[in-house]
mmCIF file of C-alpha atoms in Angstrom:
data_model
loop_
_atom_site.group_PDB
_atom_site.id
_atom_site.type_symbol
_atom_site.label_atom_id
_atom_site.label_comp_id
_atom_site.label_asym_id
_atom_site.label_seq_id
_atom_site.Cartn_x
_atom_site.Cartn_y
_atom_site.Cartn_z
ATOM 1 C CA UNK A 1 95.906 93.637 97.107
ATOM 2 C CA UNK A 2 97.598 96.122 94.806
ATOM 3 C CA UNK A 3 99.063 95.200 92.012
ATOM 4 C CA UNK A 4 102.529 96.966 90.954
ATOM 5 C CA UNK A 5 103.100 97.782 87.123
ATOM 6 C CA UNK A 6 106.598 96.528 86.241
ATOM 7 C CA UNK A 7 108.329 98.962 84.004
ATOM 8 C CA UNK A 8 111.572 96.708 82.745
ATOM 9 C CA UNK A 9 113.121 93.582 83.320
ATOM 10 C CA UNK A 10 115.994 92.120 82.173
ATOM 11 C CA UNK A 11 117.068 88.737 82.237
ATOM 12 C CA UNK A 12 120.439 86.521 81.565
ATOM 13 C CA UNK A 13 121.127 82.693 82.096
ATOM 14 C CA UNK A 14 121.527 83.277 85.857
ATOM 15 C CA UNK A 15 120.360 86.849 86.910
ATOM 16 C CA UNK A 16 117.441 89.204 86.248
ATOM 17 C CA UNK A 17 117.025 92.595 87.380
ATOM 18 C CA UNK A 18 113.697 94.077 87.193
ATOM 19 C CA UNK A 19 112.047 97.446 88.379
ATOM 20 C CA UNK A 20 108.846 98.398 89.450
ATOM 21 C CA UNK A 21 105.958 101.322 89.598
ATOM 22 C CA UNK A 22 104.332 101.400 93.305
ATOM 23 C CA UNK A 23 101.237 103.843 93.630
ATOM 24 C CA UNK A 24 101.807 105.867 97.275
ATOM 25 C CA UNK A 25 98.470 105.125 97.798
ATOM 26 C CA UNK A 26 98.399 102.130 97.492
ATOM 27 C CA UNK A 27 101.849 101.835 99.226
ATOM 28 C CA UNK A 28 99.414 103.984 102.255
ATOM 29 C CA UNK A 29 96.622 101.612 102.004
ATOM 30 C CA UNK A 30 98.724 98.421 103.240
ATOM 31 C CA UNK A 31 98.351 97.849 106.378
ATOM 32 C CA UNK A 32 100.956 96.822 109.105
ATOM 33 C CA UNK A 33 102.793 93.688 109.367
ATOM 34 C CA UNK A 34 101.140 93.145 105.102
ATOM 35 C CA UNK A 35 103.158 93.654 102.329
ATOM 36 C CA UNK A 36 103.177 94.071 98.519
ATOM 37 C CA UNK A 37 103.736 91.046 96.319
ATOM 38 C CA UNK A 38 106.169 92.174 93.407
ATOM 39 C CA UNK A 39 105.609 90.280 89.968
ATOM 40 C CA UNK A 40 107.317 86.469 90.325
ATOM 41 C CA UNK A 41 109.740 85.608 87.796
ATOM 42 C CA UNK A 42 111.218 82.717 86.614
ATOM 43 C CA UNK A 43 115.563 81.649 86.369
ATOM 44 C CA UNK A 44 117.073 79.226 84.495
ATOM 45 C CA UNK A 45 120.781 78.610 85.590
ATOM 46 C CA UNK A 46 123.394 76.023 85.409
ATOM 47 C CA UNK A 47 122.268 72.042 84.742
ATOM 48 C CA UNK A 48 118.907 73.181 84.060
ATOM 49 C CA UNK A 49 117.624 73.867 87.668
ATOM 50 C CA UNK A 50 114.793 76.119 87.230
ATOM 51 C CA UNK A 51 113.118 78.284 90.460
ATOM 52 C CA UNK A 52 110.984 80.780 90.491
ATOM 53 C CA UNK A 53 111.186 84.073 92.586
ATOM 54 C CA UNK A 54 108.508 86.960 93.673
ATOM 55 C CA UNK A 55 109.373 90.068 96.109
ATOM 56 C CA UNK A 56 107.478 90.900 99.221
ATOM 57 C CA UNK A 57 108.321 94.874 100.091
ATOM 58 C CA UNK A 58 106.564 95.519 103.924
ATOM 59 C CA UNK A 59 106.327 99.507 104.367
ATOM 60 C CA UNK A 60 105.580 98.973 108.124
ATOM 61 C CA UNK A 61 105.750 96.112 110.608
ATOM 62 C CA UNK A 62 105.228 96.424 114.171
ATOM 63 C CA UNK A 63 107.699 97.609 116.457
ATOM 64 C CA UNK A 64 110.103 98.386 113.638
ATOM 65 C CA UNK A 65 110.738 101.536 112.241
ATOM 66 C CA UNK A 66 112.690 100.373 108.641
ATOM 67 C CA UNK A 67 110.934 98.917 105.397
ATOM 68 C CA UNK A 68 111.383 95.345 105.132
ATOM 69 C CA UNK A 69 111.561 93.441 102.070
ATOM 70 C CA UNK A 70 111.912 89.851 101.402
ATOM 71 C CA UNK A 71 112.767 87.225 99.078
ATOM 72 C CA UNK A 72 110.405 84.133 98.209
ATOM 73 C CA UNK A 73 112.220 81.414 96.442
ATOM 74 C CA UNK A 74 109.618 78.261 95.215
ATOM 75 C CA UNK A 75 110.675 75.270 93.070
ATOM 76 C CA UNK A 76 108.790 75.512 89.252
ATOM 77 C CA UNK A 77 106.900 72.167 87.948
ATOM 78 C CA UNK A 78 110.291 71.929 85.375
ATOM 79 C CA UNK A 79 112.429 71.600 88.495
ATOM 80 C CA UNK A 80 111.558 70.432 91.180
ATOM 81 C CA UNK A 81 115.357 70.611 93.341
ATOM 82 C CA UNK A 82 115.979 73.887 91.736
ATOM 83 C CA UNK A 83 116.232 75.544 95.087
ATOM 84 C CA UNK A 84 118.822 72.998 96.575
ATOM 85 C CA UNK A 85 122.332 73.901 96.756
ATOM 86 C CA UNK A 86 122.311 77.621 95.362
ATOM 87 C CA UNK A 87 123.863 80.881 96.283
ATOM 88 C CA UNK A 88 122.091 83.846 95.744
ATOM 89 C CA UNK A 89 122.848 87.736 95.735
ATOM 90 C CA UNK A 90 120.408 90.511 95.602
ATOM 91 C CA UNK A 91 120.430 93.856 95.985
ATOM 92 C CA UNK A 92 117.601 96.482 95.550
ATOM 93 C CA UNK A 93 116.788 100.174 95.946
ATOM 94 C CA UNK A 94 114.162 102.892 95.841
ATOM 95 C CA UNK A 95 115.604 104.988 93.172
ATOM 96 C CA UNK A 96 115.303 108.873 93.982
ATOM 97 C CA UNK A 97 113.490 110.803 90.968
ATOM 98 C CA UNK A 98 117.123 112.871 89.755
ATOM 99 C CA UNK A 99 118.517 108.784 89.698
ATOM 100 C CA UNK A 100 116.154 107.941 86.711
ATOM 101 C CA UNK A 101 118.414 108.774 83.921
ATOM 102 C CA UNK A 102 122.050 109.470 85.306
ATOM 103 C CA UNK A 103 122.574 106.623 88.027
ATOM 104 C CA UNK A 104 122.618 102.938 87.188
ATOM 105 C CA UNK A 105 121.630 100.200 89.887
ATOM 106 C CA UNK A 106 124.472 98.492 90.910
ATOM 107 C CA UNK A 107 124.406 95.492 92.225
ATOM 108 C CA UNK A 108 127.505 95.067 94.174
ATOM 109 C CA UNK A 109 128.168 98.624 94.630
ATOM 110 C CA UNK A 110 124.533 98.690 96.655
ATOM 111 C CA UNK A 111 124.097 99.028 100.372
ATOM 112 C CA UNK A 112 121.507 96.558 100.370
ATOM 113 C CA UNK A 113 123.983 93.797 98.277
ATOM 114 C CA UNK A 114 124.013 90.641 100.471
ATOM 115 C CA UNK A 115 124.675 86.781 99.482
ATOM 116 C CA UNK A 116 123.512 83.832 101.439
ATOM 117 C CA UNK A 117 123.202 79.993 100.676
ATOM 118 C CA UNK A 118 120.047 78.326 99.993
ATOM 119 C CA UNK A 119 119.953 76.302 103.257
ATOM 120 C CA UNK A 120 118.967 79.738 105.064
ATOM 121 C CA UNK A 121 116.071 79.931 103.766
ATOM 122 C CA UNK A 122 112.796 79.862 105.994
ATOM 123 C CA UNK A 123 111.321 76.690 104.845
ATOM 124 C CA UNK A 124 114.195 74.118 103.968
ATOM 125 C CA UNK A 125 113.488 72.312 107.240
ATOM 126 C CA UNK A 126 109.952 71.089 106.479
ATOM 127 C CA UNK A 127 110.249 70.760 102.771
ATOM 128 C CA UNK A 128 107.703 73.198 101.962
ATOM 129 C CA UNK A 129 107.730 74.122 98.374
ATOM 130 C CA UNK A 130 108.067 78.221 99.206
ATOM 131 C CA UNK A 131 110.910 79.173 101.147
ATOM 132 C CA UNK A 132 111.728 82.836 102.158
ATOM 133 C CA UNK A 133 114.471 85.440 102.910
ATOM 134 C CA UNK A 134 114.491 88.184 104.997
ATOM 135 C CA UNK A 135 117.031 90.765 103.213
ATOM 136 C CA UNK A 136 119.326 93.564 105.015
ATOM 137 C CA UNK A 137 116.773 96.594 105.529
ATOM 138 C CA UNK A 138 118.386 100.370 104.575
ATOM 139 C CA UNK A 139 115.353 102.216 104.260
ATOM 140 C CA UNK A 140 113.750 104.114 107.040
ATOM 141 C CA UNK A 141 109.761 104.329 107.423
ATOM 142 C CA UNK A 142 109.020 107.379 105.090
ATOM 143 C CA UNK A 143 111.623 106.825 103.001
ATOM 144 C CA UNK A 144 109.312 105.785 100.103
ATOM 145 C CA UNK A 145 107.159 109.056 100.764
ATOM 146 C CA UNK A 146 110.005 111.258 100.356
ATOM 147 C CA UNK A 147 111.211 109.718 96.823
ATOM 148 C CA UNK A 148 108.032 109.472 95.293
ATOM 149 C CA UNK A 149 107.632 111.854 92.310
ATOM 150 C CA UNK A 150 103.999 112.581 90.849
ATOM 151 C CA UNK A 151 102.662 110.298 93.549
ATOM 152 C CA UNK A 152 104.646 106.772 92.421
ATOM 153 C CA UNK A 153 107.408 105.623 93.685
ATOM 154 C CA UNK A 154 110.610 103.073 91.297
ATOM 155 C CA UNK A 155 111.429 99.659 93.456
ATOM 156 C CA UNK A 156 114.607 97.942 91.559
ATOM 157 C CA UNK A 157 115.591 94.707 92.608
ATOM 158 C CA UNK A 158 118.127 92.106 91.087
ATOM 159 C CA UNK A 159 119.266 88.790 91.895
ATOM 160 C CA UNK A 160 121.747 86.216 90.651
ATOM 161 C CA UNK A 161 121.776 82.507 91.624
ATOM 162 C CA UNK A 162 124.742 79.979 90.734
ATOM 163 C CA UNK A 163 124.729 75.984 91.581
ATOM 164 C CA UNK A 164 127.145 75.971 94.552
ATOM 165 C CA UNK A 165 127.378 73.580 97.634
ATOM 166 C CA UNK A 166 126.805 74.621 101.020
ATOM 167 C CA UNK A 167 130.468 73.754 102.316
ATOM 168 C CA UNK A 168 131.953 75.596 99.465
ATOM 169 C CA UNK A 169 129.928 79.017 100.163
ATOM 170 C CA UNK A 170 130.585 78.762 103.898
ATOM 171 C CA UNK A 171 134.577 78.477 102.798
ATOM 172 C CA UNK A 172 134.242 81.683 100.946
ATOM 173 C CA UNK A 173 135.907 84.710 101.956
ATOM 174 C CA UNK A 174 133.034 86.471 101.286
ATOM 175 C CA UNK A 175 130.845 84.240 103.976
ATOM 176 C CA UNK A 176 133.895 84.146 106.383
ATOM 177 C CA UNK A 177 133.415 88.199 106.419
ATOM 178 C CA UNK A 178 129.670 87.798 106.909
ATOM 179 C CA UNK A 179 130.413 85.320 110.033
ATOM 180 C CA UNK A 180 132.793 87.422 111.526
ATOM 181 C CA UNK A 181 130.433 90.394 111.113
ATOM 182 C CA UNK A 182 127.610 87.912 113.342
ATOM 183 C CA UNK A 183 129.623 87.018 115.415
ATOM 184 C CA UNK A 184 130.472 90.705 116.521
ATOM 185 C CA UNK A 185 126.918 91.346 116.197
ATOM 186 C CA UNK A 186 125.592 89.835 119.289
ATOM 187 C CA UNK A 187 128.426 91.570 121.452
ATOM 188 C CA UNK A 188 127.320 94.815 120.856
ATOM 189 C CA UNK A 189 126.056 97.310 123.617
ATOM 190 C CA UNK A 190 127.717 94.188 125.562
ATOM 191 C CA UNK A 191 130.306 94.831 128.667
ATOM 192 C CA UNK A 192 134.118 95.346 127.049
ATOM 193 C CA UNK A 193 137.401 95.475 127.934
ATOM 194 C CA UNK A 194 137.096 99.193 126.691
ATOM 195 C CA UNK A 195 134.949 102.333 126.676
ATOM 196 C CA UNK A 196 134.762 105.229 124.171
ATOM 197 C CA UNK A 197 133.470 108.584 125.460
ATOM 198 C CA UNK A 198 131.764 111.648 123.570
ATOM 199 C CA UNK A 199 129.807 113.716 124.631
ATOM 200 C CA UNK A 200 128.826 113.091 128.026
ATOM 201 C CA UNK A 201 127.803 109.575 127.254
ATOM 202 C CA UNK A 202 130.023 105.878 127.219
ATOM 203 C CA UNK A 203 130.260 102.990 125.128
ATOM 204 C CA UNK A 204 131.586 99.756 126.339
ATOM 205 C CA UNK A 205 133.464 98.013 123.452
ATOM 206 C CA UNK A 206 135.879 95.359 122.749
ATOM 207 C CA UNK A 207 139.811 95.994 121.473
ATOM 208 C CA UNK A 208 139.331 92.886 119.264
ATOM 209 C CA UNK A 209 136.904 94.382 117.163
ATOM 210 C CA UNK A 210 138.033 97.892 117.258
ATOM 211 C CA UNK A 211 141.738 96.843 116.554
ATOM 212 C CA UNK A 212 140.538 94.812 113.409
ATOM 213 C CA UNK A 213 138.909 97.277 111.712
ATOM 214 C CA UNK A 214 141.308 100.548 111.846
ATOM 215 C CA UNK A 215 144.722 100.554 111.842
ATOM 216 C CA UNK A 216 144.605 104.198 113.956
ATOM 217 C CA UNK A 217 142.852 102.153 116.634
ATOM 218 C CA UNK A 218 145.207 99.124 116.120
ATOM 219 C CA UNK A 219 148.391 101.498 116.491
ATOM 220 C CA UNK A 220 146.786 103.328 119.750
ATOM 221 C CA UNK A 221 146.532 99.852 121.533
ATOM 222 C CA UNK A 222 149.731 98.498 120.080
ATOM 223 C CA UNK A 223 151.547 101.103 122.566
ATOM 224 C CA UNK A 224 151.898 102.293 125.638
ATOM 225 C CA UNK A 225 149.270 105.033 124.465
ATOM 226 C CA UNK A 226 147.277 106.912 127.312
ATOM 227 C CA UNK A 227 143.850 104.633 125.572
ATOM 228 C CA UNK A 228 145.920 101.555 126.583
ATOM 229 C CA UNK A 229 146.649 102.145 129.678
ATOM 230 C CA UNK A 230 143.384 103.497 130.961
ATOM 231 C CA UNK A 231 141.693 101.088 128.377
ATOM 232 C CA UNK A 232 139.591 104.716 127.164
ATOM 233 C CA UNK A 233 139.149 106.331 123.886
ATOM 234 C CA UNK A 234 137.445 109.903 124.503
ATOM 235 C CA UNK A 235 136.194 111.246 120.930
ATOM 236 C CA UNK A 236 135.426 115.096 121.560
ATOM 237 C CA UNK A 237 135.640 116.231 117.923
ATOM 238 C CA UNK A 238 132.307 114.444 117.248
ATOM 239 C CA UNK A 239 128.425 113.806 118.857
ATOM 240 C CA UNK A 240 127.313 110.824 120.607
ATOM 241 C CA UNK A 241 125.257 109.983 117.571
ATOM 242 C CA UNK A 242 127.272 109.916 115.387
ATOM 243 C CA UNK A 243 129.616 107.634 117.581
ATOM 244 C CA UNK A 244 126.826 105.401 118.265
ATOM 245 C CA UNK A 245 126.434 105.256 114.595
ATOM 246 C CA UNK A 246 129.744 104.371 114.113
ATOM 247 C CA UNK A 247 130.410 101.676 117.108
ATOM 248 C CA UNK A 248 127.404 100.285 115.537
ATOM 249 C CA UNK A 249 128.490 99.904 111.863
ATOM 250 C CA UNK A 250 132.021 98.362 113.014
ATOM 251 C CA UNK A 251 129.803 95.587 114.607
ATOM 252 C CA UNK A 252 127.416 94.934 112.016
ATOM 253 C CA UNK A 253 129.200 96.256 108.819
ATOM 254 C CA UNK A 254 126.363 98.532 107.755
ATOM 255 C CA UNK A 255 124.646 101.707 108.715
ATOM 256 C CA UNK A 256 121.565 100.915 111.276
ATOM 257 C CA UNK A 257 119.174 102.857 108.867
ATOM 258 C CA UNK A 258 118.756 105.174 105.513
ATOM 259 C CA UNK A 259 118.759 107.791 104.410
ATOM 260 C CA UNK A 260 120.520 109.357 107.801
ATOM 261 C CA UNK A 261 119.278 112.626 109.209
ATOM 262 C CA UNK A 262 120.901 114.668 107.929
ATOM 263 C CA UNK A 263 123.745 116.084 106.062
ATOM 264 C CA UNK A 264 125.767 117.532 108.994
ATOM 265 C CA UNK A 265 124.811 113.837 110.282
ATOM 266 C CA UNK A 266 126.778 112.373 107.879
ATOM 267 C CA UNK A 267 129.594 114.593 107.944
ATOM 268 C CA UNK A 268 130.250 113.586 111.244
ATOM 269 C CA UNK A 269 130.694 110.239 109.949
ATOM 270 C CA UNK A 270 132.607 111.106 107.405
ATOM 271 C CA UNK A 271 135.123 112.943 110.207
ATOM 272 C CA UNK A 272 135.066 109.425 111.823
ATOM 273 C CA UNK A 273 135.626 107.376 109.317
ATOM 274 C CA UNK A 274 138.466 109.306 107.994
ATOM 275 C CA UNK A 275 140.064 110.016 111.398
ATOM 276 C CA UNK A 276 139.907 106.585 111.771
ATOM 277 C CA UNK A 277 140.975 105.393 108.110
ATOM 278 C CA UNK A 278 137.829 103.101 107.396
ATOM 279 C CA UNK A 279 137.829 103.034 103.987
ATOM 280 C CA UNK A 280 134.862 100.538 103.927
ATOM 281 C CA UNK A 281 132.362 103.026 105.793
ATOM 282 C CA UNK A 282 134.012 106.125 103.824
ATOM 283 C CA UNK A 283 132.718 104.692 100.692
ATOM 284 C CA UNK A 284 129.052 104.040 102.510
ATOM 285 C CA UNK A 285 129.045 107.997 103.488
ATOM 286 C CA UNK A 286 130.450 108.275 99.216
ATOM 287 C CA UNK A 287 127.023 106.511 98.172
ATOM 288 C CA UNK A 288 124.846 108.671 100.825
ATOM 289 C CA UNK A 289 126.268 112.020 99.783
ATOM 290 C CA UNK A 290 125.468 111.294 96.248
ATOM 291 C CA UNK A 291 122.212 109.865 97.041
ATOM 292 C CA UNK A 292 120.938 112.605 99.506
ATOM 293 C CA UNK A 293 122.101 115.689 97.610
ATOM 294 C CA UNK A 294 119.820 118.725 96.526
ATOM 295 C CA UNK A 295 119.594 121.859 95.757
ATOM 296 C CA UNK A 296 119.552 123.044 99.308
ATOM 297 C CA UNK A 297 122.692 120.850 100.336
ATOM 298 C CA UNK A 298 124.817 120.206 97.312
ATOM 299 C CA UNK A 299 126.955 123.173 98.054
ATOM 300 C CA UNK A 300 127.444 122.234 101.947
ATOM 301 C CA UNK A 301 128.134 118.621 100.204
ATOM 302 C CA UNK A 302 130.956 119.996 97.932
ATOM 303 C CA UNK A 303 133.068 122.169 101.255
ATOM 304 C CA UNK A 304 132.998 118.765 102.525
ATOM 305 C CA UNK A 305 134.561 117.386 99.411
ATOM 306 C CA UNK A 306 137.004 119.960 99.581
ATOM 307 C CA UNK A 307 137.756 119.036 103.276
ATOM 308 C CA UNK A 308 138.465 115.059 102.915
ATOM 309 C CA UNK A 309 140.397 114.245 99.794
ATOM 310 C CA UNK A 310 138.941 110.368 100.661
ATOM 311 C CA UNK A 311 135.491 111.820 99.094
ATOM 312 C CA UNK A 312 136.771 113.371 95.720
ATOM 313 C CA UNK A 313 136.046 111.058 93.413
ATOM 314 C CA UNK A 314 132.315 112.189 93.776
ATOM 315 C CA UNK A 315 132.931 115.514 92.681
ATOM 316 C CA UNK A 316 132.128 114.724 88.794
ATOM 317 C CA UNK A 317 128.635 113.577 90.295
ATOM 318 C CA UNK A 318 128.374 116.694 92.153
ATOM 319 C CA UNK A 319 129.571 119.236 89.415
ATOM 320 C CA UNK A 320 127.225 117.451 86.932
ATOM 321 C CA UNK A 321 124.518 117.987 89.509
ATOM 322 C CA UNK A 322 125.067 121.583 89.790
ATOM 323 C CA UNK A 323 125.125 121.994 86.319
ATOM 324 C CA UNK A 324 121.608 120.817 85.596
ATOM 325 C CA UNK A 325 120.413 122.518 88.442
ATOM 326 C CA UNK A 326 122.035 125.811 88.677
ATOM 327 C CA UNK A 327 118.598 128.169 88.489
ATOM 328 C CA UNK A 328 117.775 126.780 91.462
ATOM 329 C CA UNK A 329 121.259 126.629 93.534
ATOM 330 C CA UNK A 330 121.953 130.266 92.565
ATOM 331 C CA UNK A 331 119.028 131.282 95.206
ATOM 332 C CA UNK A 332 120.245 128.774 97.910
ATOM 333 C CA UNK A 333 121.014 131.284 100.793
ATOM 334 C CA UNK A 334 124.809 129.937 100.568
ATOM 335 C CA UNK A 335 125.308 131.200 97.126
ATOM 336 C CA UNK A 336 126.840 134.308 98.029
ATOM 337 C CA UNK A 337 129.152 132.707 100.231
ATOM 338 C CA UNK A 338 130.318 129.676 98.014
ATOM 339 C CA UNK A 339 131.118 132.146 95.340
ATOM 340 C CA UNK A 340 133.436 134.078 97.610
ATOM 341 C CA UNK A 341 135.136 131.080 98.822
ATOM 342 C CA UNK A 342 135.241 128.627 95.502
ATOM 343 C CA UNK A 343 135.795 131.314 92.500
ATOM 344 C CA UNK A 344 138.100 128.825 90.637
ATOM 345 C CA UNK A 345 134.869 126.289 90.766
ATOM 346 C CA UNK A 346 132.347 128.882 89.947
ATOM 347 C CA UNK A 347 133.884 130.468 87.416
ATOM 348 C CA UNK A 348 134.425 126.748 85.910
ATOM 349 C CA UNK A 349 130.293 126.222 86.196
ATOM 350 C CA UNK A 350 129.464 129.260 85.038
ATOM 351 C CA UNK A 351 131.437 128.656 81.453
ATOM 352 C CA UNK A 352 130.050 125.256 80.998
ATOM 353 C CA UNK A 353 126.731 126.714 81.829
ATOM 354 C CA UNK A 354 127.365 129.416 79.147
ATOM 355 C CA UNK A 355 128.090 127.015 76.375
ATOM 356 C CA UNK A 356 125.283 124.694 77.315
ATOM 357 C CA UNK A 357 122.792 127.044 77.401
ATOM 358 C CA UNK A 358 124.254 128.577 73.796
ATOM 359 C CA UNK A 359 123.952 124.974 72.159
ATOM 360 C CA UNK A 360 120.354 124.846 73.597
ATOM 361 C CA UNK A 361 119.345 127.985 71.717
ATOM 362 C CA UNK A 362 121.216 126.682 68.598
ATOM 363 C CA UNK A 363 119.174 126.384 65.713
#
């Protein structure tokens, strides 16, 4: 089995963040349903519990088409009920090459950040001394393949454990959102007591949930509305995927998989989500946009900016961006076109662009 090279770690009473080299091929060579065994590591947190902790990243299992990684939890010879009564977060990514120097992992900010009590761990019941964790997959098949940069690919991964009883996490607001988000979970694609149309194609759904989660969709069944009456929402300024995608984030709370097609993909998204006023998945489609842009989309990216005010606070990310890669925007096929429409903008990059390149020359 291969082994990664770590390249840093950092550690603190209760956390440790760490982040690895993978080979591509040796990320190719594992075969399905195996997985990689990331360097175990050792916490010390409150009362002197000690566990120790090693991450298993799958690039394919059968019949599923995302990367799964898990967490393996095991009790150290210093502690031997280190693993009982803990909560633990994690979070993890794999970074894109440009995210090496001006993006920071962060933790709760991350798509992938869940928390869950110890007694969910495979393994409790039988008193095994490993117990394991399935995390919340985000990455696509591929995924790994596509940021890989001089055939290696960055895993990061962080996790934080505190001493905390199991009754106390379940009466968390934080776990009361995760229930809520289960319970929905197992209703969906189920019969409703309404459908949403697009496209040719139906979805059943349920008022309950839709009601919750936007006040547009609370207001439209809160009066006699046409949608109330006939118990129908028809969405024609979208596609059926991106619907489906949609319906299917407000019953699980996340996206089904990253990165998503495309950028057009996620712009319909982004018309949902603010036609809808979901803040939650507006910031989601905030973290994609900044995570999927290039030179060949950045400039569609920043006419989408300028569309939905909900999405400016990304523009610093994008204007750096442009900035540091403005030889190879300038023959982008939309140039022409951007500078007709945005001269206030251009005429802003170009100057900074003047003045960096003069200080670069400087001797």
């Amino acid at each position: 089995m291969p082994i990664p090279h770590q390249l840093s770690s950092f550690t603190s009473s209760s956390s440790t963040a760490n982040a690895w080299k993978l080979s591509l091929e040796d990320w190719a060579k594992v075969s399905e349903n195996r997985y990689l065994v990331l360097t175990t590591k050792h916490l010390l947190f409150h009362d002197n519990k000690e566990v120790s902790y090693s991450v298993g990243v799958v690039p394919r299992m059968k019949n599923c088409d995302q990367i799964t990684v898990f967490l393996m939890l095991a009790n150290t010879e210093n502690s031997e009920d280190g693993i009982s009564n803990i909560q633990i977060e994690t979070a993890y990514r794999i970074r894109k090459p440009s995210d090496s120097d001006r993006k920071p992992f962060e933790m709760y900010s991350s798509r992938s950040y869940e928390t869950f009590h110890s007694s969910e761990l495979k393994g409790m019941e039988d008193g095994g001394m490993s117990r394991d964790y399935e995390l919340k997959s985000i990455y696509n098949v591929g995924t790994a393949e596509e940021r890989g940069q001089n055939g290696f690919i960055t895993f990061e991964f962080e996790v934080r454990i505190v001493s905390t009883h199991e009754k106390k996490f379940q009466d968390s607001s934080l776990r009361k959102k995760q229930i809520f988000f289960k319970n929905f979970e197992s209703f969906y694609g189920e019969s409703g007591d309404v459908k949403i149309t697009c496209g040719g194609k139906e979805f059943p759904c349920h008022k309950l949930l839709l009601t919750s989660q936007s006040p547009v969709f609370r207001a439209m069944f809160a009066h006699d509305s046409k949608e109330n009456a006939e118990s129908s929402v028809h969405i024609g300024d979208s596609t059926p995927e991106a619907v489906e995608e949609f319906l299917f984030f407000l019953y699980h709370g996340r996206l089904q998989g990253l990165p998503l097609p495309s950028v057009d993909f996620t712009a319909c998204l982004v018309h949902l989500a603010s036609k809808y006023q979901m803040g939650v998945l507006m910031g989601i489609c905030k973290d994609v946009l900044v995570d999927i842009v290039d030179v060949f989309n950045v400039l569609k990216i920043i006419k989408m900016v300028d569309k939905y005010p909900e999405l400016s606070e990304i523009l610093v990310r994008l204007g750096s961006y442009m900035k540091e890669n403005f030889d190879d925007i300038v023959k982008n096929e939309e140039w022409s076109e951007f500078v007709t429409t945005n001269p206030s903008l251009v005429t802003s990059l170009w100057r900074e662009m003047v003045v960096k390149k003069a200080l670069d020359v400087k001797p």
